[in-house]
PDB file of C-alpha atoms in Angstrom:
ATOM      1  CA  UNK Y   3       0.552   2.250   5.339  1.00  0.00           C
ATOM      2  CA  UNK Y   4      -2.745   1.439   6.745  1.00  0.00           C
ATOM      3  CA  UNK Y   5      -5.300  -0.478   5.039  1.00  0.00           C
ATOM      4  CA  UNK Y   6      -7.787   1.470   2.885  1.00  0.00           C
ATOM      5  CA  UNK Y   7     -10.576   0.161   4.569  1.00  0.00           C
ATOM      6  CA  UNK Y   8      -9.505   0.773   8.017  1.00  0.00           C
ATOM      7  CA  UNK Y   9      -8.684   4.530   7.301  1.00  0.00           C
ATOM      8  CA  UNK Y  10     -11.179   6.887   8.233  1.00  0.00           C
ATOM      9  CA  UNK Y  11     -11.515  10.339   8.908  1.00  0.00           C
ATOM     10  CA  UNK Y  12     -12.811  13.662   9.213  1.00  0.00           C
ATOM     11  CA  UNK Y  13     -13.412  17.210   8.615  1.00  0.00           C
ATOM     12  CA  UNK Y  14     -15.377  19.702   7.899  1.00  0.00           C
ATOM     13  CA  UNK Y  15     -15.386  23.800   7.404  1.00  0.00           C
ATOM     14  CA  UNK Y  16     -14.541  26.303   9.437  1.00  0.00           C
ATOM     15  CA  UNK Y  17     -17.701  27.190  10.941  1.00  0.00           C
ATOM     16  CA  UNK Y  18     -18.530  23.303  11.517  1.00  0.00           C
ATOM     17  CA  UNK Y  19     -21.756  23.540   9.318  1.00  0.00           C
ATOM     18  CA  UNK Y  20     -20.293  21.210   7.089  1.00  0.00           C
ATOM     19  CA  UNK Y  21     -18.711  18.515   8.296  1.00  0.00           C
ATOM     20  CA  UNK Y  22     -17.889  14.739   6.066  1.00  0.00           C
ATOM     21  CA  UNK Y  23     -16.112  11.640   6.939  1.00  0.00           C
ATOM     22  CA  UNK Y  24     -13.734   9.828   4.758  1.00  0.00           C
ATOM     23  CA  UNK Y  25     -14.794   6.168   5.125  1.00  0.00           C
ATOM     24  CA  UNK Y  26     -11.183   4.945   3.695  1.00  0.00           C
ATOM     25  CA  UNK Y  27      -7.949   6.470   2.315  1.00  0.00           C
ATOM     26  CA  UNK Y  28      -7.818   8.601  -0.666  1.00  0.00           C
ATOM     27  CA  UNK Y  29      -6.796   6.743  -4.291  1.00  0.00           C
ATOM     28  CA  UNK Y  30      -3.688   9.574  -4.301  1.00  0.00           C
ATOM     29  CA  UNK Y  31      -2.971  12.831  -3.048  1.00  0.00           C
ATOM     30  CA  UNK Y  32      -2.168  15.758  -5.271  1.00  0.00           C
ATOM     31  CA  UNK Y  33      -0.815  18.859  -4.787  1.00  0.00           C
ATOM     32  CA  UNK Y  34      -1.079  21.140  -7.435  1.00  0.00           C
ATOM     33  CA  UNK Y  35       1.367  24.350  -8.220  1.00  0.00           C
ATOM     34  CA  UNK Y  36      -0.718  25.461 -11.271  1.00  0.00           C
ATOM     35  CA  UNK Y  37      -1.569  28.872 -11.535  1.00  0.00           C
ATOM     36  CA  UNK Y  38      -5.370  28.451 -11.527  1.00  0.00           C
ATOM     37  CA  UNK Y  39      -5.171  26.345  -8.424  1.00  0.00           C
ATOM     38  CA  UNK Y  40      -2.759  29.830  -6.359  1.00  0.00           C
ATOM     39  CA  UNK Y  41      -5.940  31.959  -7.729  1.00  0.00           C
ATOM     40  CA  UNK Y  42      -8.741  29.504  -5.992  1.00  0.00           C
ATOM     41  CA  UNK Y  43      -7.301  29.157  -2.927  1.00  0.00           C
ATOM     42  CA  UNK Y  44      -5.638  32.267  -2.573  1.00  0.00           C
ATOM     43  CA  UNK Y  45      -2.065  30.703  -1.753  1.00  0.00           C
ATOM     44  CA  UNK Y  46       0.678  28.670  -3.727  1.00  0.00           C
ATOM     45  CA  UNK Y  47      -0.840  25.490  -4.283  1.00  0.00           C
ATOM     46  CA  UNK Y  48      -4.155  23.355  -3.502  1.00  0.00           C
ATOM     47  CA  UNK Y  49      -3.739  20.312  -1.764  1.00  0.00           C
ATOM     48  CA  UNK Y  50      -6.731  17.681  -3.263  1.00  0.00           C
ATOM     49  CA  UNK Y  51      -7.202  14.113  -1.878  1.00  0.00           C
ATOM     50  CA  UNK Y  52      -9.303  12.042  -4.568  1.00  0.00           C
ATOM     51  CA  UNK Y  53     -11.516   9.745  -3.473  1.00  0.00           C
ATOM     52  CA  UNK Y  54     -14.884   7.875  -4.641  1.00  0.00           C
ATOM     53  CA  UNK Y  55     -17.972  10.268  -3.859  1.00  0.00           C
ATOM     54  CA  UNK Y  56     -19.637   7.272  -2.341  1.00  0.00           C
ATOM     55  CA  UNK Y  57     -16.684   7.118   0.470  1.00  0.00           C
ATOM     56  CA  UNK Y  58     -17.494  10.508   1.550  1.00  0.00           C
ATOM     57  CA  UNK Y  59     -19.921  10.475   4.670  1.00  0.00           C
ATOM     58  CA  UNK Y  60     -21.549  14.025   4.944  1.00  0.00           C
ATOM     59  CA  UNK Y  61     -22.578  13.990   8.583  1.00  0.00           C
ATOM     60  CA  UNK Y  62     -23.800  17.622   8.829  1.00  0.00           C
ATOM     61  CA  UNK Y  63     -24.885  20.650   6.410  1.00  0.00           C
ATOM     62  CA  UNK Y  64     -25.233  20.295   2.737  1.00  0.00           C
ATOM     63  CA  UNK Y  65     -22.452  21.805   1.006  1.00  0.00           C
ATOM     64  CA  UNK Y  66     -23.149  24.381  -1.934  1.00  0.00           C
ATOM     65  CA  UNK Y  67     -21.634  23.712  -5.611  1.00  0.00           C
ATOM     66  CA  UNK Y  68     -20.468  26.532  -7.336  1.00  0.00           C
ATOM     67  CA  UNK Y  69     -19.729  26.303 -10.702  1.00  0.00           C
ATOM     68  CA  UNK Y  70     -16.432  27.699 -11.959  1.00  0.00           C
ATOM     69  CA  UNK Y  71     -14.164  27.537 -14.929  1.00  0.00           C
ATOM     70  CA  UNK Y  72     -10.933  25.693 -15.278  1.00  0.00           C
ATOM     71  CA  UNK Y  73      -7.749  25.460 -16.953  1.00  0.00           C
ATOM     72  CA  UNK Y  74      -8.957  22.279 -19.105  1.00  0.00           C
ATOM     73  CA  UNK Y  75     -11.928  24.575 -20.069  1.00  0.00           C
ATOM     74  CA  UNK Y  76     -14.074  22.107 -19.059  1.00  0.00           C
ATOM     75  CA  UNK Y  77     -15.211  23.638 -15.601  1.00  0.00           C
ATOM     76  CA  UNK Y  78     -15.294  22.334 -11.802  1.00  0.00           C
ATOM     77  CA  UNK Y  79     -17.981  22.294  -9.292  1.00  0.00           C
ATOM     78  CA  UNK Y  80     -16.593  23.721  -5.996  1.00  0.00           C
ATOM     79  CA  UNK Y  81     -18.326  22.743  -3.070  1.00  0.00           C
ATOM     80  CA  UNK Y  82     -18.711  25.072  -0.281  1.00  0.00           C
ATOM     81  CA  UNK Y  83     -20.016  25.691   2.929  1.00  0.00           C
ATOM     82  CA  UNK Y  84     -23.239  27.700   2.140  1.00  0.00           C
ATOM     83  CA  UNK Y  85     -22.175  29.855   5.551  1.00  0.00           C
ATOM     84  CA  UNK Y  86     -18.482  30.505   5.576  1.00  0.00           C
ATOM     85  CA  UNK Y  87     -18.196  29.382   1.916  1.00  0.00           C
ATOM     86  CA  UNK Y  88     -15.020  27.142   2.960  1.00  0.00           C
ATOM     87  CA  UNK Y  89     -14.419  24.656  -0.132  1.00  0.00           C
ATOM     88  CA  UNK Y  90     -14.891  21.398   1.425  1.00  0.00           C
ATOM     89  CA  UNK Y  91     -14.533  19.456  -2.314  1.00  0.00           C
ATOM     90  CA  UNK Y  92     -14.411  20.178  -6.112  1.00  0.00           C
ATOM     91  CA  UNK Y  93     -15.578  17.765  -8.444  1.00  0.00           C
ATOM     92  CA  UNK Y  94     -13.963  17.871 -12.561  1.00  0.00           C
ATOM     93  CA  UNK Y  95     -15.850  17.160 -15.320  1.00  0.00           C
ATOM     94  CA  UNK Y  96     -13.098  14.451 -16.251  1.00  0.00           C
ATOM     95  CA  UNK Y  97     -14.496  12.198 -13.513  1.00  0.00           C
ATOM     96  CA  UNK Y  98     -17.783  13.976 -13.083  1.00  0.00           C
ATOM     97  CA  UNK Y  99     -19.551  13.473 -10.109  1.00  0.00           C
ATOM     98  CA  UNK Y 100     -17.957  10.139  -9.061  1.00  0.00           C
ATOM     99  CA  UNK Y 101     -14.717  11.286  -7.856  1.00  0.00           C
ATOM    100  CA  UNK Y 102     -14.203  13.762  -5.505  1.00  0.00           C
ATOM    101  CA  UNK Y 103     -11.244  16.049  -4.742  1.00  0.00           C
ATOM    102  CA  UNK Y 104     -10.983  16.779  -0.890  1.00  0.00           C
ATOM    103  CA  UNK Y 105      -9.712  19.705   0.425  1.00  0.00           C
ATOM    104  CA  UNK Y 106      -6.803  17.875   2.910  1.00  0.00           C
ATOM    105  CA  UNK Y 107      -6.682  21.437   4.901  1.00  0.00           C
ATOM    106  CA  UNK Y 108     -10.622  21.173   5.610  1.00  0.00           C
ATOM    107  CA  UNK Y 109      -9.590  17.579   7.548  1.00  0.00           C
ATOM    108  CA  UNK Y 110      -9.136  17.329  11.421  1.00  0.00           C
ATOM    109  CA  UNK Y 111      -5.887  16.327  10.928  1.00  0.00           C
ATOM    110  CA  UNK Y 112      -4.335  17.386   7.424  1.00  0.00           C
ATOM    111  CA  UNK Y 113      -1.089  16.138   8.379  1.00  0.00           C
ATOM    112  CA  UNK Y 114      -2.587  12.264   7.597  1.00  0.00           C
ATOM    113  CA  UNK Y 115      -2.494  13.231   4.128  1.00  0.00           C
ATOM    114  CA  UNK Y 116       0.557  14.697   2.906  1.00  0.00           C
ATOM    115  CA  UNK Y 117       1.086  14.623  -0.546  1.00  0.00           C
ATOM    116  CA  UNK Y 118       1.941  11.635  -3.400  1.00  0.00           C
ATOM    117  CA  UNK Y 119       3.030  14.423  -5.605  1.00  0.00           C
ATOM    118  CA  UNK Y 120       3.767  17.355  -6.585  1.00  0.00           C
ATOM    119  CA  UNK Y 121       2.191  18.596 -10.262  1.00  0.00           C
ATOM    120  CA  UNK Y 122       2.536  21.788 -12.484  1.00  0.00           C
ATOM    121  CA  UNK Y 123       5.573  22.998 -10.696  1.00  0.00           C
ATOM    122  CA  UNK Y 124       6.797  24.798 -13.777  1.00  0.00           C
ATOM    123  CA  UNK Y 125       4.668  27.729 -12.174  1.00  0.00           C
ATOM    124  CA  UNK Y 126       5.387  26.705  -8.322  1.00  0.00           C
ATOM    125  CA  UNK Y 127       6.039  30.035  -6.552  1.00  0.00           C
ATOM    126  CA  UNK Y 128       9.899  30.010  -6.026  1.00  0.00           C
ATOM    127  CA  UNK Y 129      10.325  29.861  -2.621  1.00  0.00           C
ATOM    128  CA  UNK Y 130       8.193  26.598  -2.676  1.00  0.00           C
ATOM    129  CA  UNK Y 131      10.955  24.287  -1.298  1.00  0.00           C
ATOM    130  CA  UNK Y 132       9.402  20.985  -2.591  1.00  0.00           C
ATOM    131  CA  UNK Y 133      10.549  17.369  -0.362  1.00  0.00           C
ATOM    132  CA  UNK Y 134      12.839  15.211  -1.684  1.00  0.00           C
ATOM    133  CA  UNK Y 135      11.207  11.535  -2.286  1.00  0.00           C
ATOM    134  CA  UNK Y 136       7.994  12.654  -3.371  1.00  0.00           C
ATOM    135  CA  UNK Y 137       7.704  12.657  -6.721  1.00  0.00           C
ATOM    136  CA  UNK Y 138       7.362  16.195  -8.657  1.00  0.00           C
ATOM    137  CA  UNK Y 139       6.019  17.125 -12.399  1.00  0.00           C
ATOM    138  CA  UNK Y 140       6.523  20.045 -14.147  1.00  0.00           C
ATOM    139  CA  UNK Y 141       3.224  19.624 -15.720  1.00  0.00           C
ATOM    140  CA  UNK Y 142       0.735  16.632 -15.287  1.00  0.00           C
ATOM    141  CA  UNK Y 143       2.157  12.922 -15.084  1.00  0.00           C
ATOM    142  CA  UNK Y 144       0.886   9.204 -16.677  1.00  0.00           C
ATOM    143  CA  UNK Y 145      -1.270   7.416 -13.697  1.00  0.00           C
ATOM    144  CA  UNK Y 146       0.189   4.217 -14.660  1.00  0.00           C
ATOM    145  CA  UNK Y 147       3.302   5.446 -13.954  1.00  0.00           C
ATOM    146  CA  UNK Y 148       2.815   6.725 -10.654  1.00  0.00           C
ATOM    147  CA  UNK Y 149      -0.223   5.763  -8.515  1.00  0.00           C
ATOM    148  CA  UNK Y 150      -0.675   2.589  -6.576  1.00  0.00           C
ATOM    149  CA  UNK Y 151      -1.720  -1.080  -8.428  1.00  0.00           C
ATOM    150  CA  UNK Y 152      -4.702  -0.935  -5.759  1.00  0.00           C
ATOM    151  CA  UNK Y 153      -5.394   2.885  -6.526  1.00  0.00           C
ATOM    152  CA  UNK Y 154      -5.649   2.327 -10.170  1.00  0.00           C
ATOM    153  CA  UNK Y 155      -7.947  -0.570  -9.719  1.00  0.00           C
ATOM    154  CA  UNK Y 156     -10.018   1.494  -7.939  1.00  0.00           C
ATOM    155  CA  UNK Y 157     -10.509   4.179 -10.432  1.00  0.00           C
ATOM    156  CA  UNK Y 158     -11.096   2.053 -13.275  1.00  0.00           C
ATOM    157  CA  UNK Y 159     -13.725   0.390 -11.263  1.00  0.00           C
ATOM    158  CA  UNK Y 160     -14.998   3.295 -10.628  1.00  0.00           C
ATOM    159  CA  UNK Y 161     -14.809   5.035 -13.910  1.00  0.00           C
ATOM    160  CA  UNK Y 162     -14.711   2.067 -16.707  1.00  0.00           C
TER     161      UNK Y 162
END
């Protein structure tokens, strides 16, 4: 694995109005099954890299947030492309504006980033074949139990 600080890199939306930088690797990768997430994106699952707001390097365009409800209840800002309306980010209230979810697919290269795990697959679509060796949770899972030492650190220095 390469060293968080020496990871970089970018992406942006389809039209290239947007585009961000990822100034090191992303505390954990998620991809989430749930049934809110197959509505947003229009497919079977969103694929989210989190990563400290300050370590995302908007080089062009100013993204849009868009307001829009969750499963918690408690709402998400969705970040788009204010032309194409590609979601570059979301941000959750649970971390607020701190902690931002990336969009791996809006990356140059998505395939950097697959995913640490799999969440809410008790509502995967069925012919989701998930990998063996990554880890997979029929609903959410205890961080302590599955991120990084280095990732955690991160997040509670980030988030108290």
């Amino acid at each position: 694995m390469t060293d968080e600080t020496e990871f970089t890199a970018e992406g942006g939306c389809t039209c290239r109005a947007v585009r961000y930088r990822l100034t090191s690797r992303p505390m954990f990768v998620h991809c989430c099954h749930c049934s809110w997430c197959q509505r947003e994106t229009g497919t079977a699952f969103a694929l989210n890299a989190m990563i400290e707001a300050d370590r995302v390097e908007l080089l062009s365009g100013a993204p849009e947030a868009v307001n829009t409800p969750s499963n918690s209840g408690k709402g998400q800002k969705i970040s788009r492309c204010p032309t194409c309306r590609v979601a570059v980010w979301s941000n959750y209230a649970g971390a607020g504006d701190a902690v931002r979810f990336v969009r791996v697919g809006t990356l140059d290269q998505p395939s950097r980033l697959p995913p640490d795990v799999h969440i809410f697959t008790s509502t995967k679509q069925p012919w989701v074949a998930l990998p063996a060796g990554t880890p997979a949770f029929e609903e959410f899972y205890r961080r302590s139990e599955v991120w990084p030492a280095d990732s955690l650190a991160r997040r509670q220095a980030l988030l108290g």
